[in-house]
Short mmCIF file of C-alpha atoms in Angstrom, two decimals:
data_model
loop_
_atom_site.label_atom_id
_atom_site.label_comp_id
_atom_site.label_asym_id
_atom_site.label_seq_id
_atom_site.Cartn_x
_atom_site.Cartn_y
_atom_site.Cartn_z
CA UNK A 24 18.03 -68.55 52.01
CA UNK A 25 15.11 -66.73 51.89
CA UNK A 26 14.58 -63.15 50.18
CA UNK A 27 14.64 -61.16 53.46
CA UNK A 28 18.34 -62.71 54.03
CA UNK A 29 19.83 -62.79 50.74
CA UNK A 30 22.69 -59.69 50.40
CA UNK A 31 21.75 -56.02 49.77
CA UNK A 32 22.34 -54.94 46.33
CA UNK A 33 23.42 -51.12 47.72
CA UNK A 34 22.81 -49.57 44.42
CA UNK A 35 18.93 -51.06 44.25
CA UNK A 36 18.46 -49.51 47.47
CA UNK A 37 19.96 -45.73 47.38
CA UNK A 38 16.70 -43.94 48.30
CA UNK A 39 15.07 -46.78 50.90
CA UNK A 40 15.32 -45.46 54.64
CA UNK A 41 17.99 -47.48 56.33
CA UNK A 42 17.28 -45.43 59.96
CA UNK A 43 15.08 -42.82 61.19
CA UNK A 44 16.40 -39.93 64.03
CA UNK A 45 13.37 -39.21 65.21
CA UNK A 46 10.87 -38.33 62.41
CA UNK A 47 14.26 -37.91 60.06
CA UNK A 48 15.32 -40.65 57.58
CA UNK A 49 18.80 -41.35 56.70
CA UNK A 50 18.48 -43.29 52.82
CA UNK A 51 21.21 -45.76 52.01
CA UNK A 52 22.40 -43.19 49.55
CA UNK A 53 23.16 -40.87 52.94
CA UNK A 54 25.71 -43.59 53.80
CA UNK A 55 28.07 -43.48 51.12
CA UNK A 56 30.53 -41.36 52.66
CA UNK A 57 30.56 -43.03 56.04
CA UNK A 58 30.80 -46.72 54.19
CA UNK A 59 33.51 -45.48 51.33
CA UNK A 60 35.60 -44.37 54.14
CA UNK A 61 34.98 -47.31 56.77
CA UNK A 62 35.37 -49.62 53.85
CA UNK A 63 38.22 -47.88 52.52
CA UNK A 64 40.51 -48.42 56.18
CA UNK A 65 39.71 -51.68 56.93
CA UNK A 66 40.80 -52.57 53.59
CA UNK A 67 44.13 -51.38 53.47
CA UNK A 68 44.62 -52.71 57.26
CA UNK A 69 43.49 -56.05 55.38
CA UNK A 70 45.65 -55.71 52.83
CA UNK A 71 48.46 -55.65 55.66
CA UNK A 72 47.12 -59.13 57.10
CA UNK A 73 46.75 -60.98 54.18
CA UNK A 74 47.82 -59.18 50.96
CA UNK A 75 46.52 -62.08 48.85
CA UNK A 76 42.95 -62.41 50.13
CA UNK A 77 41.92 -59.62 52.30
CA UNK A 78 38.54 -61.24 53.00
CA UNK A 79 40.42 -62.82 55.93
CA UNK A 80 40.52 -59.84 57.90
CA UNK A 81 36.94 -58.84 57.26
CA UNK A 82 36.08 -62.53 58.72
CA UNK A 83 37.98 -62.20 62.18
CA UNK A 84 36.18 -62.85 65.13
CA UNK A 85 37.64 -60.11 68.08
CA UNK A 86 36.11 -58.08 70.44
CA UNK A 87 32.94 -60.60 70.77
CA UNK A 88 32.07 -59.58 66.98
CA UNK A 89 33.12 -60.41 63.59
CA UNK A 90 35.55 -57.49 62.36
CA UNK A 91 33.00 -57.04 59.33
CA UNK A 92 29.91 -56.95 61.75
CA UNK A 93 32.01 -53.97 63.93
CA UNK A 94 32.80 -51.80 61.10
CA UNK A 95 28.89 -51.63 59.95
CA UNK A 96 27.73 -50.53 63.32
CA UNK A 97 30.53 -48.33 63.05
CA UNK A 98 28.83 -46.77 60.00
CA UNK A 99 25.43 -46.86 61.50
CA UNK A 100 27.05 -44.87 64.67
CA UNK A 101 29.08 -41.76 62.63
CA UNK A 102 26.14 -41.53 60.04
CA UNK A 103 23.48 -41.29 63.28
CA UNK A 104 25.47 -38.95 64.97
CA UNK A 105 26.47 -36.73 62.33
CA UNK A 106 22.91 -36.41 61.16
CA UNK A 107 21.49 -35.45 64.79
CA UNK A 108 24.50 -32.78 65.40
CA UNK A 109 24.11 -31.36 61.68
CA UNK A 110 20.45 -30.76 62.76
CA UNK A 111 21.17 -29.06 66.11
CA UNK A 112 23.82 -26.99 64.39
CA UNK A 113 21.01 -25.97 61.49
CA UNK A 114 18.73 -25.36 64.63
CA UNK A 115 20.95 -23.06 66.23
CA UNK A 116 22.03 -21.45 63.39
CA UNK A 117 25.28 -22.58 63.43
CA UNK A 118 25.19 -24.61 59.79
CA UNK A 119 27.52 -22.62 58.16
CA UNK A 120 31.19 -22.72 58.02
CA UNK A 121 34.09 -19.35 57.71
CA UNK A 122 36.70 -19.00 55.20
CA UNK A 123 39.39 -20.90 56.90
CA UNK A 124 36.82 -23.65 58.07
CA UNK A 125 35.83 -23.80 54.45
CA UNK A 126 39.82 -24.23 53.38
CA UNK A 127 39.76 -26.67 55.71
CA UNK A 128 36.68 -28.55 53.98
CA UNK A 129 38.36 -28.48 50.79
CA UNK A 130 41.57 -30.10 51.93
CA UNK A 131 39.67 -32.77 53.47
CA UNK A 132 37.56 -33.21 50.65
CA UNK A 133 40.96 -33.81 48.89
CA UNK A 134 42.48 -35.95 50.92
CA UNK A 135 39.31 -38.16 50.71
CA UNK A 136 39.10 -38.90 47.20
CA UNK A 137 43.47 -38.99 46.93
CA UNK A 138 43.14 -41.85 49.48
CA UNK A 139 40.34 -43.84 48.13
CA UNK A 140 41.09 -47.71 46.81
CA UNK A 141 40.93 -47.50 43.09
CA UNK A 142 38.48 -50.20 43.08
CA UNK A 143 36.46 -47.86 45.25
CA UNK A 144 36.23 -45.20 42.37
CA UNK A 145 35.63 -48.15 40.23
CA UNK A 146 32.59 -48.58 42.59
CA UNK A 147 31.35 -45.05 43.79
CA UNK A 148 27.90 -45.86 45.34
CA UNK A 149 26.43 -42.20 44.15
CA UNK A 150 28.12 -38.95 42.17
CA UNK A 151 30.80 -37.31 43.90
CA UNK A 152 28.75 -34.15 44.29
CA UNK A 153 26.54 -35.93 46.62
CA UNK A 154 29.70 -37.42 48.34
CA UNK A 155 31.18 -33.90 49.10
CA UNK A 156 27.99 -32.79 50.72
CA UNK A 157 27.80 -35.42 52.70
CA UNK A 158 31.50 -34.77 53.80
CA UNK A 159 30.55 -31.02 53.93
CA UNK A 160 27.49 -32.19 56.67
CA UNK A 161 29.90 -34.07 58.56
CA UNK A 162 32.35 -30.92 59.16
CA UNK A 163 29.43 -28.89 60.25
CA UNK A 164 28.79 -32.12 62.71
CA UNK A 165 32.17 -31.91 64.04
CA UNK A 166 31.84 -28.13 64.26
CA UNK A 167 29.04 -28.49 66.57
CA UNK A 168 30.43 -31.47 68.26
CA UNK A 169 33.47 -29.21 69.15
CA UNK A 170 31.61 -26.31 70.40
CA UNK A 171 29.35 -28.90 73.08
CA UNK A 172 33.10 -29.41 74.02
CA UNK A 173 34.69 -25.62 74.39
CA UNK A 174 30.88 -25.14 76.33
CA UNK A 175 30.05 -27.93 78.23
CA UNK A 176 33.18 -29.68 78.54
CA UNK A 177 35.48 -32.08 78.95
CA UNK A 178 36.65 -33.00 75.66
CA UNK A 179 35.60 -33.68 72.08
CA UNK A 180 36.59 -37.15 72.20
CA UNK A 181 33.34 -37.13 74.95
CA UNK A 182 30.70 -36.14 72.06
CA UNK A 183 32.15 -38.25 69.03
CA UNK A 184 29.87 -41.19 68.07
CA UNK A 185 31.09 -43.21 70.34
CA UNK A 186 31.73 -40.74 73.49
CA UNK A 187 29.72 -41.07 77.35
CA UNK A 188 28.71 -37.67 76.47
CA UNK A 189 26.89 -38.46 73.02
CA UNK A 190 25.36 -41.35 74.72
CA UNK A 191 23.51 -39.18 76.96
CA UNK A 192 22.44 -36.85 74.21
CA UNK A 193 21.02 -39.56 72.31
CA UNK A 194 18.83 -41.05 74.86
CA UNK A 195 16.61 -37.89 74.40
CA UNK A 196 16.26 -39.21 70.95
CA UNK A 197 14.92 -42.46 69.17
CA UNK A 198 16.70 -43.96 66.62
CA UNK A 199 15.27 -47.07 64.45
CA UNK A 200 17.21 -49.08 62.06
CA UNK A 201 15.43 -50.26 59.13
CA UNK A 202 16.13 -53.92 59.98
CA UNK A 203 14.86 -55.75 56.73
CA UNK A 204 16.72 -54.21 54.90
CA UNK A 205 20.23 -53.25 57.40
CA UNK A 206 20.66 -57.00 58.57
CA UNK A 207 21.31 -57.53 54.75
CA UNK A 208 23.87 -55.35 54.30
CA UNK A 209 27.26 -56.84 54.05
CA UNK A 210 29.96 -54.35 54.78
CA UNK A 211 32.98 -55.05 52.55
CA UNK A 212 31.28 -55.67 49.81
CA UNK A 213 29.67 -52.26 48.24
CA UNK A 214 32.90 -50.54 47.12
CA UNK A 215 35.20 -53.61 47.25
CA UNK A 216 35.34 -56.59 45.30
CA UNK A 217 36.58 -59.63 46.98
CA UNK A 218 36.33 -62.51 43.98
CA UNK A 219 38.66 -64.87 45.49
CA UNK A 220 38.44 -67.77 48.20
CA UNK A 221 40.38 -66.99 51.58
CA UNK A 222 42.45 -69.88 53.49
CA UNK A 223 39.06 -69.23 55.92
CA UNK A 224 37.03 -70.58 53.49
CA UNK A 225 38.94 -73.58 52.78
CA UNK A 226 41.59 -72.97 50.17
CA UNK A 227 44.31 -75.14 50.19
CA UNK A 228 48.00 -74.11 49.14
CA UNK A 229 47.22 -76.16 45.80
CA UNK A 230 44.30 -74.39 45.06
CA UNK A 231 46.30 -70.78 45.64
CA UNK A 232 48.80 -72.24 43.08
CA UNK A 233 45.80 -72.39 40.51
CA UNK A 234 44.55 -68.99 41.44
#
């Protein structure tokens, strides 16, 4: 394969754009966070398909995509949309967060790191200072994202990454994916470490015996 399609090394690549909201860029660092936690879930729902070799799971074909495909766009989608509503909060002046919202924060920021892999904090991507502010930006995101709801209506499910609502809001903004460099990305593979063959691959009972 040629240089352009051989994998990402994530850490090699922390401060290279990997999208741009309008005339803002969103590094590879900025994703740590959003792929930590995406990684994080679909590993532990692997680990309840195939215990032994979890790779399985990240190779399923459903929903017209590969399951590993899905979960990267589902990165690129929360770290898009938390970027753009963290801006129109700073815009509006609504960036910062009360005591209780703050207490709130902190428990989050707790349960976060309690539930992360241990091979994950084997693998952090970046420090955890930068972590928390990223998970700091995307409480201020949801802030805004509920008060488009209380005002506009007709639910906060409507402005979450994936929501009609969002949709429209983001057609009054571009969005461009650093391509080179995204299509090389392999979700699944930044804070995890899958060493062993899967059954997919071709592993035969004998060679699980060996393993």
């Amino acid at each position: 394969m040629g240089n352009n399609r051989a994998k990402l090394d994530y850490q090699e690549h922390l401060e290279d754009t990997a999208v741009t909201v309008d005339s803002e860029e969103i590094t590879f660092q900025d994703l740590a966070f959003y792929i930590l936690y995406e990684e994080g879930k679909i590993e532990e729902q692997a680990r309840i398909y195939n215990p032994d070799y979890t790779k399985d799971y990240w190779n399923l074909h459903t929903n017209d995509t590969f399951i590993q495909l899905e979960a990267k766009e589902v990165v690129l989608g929360m770290a898009v949309h938390d970027h753009l509503f963290y801006q129109m909060a700073v815009a509006e002046g609504m960036d910062t967060l009360t005591d209780e919202e703050e207490q709130e924060l902190e428990y989050r920021i707790t349960d976060f790191w309690e539930d992360l892999l241990d091979i994950q904090w084997e693998k952090l991507p970046c420090s955890e200072e930068t972590i928390n502010e990223q998970i700091r930006l995307a409480a201020i995101a949801e802030k805004y994202q509920n008060y488009l709801a209380e005002e506009l209506g007709p639910s906060q499910a409507a402005y979450k990454y994936d929501g009609y609502y969002y949709q429209q809001i983001m057609e009054q903004h571009q969005v461009k994916t650093n391509d080179k460099l995204w299509d090389r990305l392999v979700l699944g593979d930044i804070t995890l470490s899958h060493s062993k063959l899967n059954y997919i691959n071709g592993l035969t009972d004998e060679d699980k015996k060996k393993e």
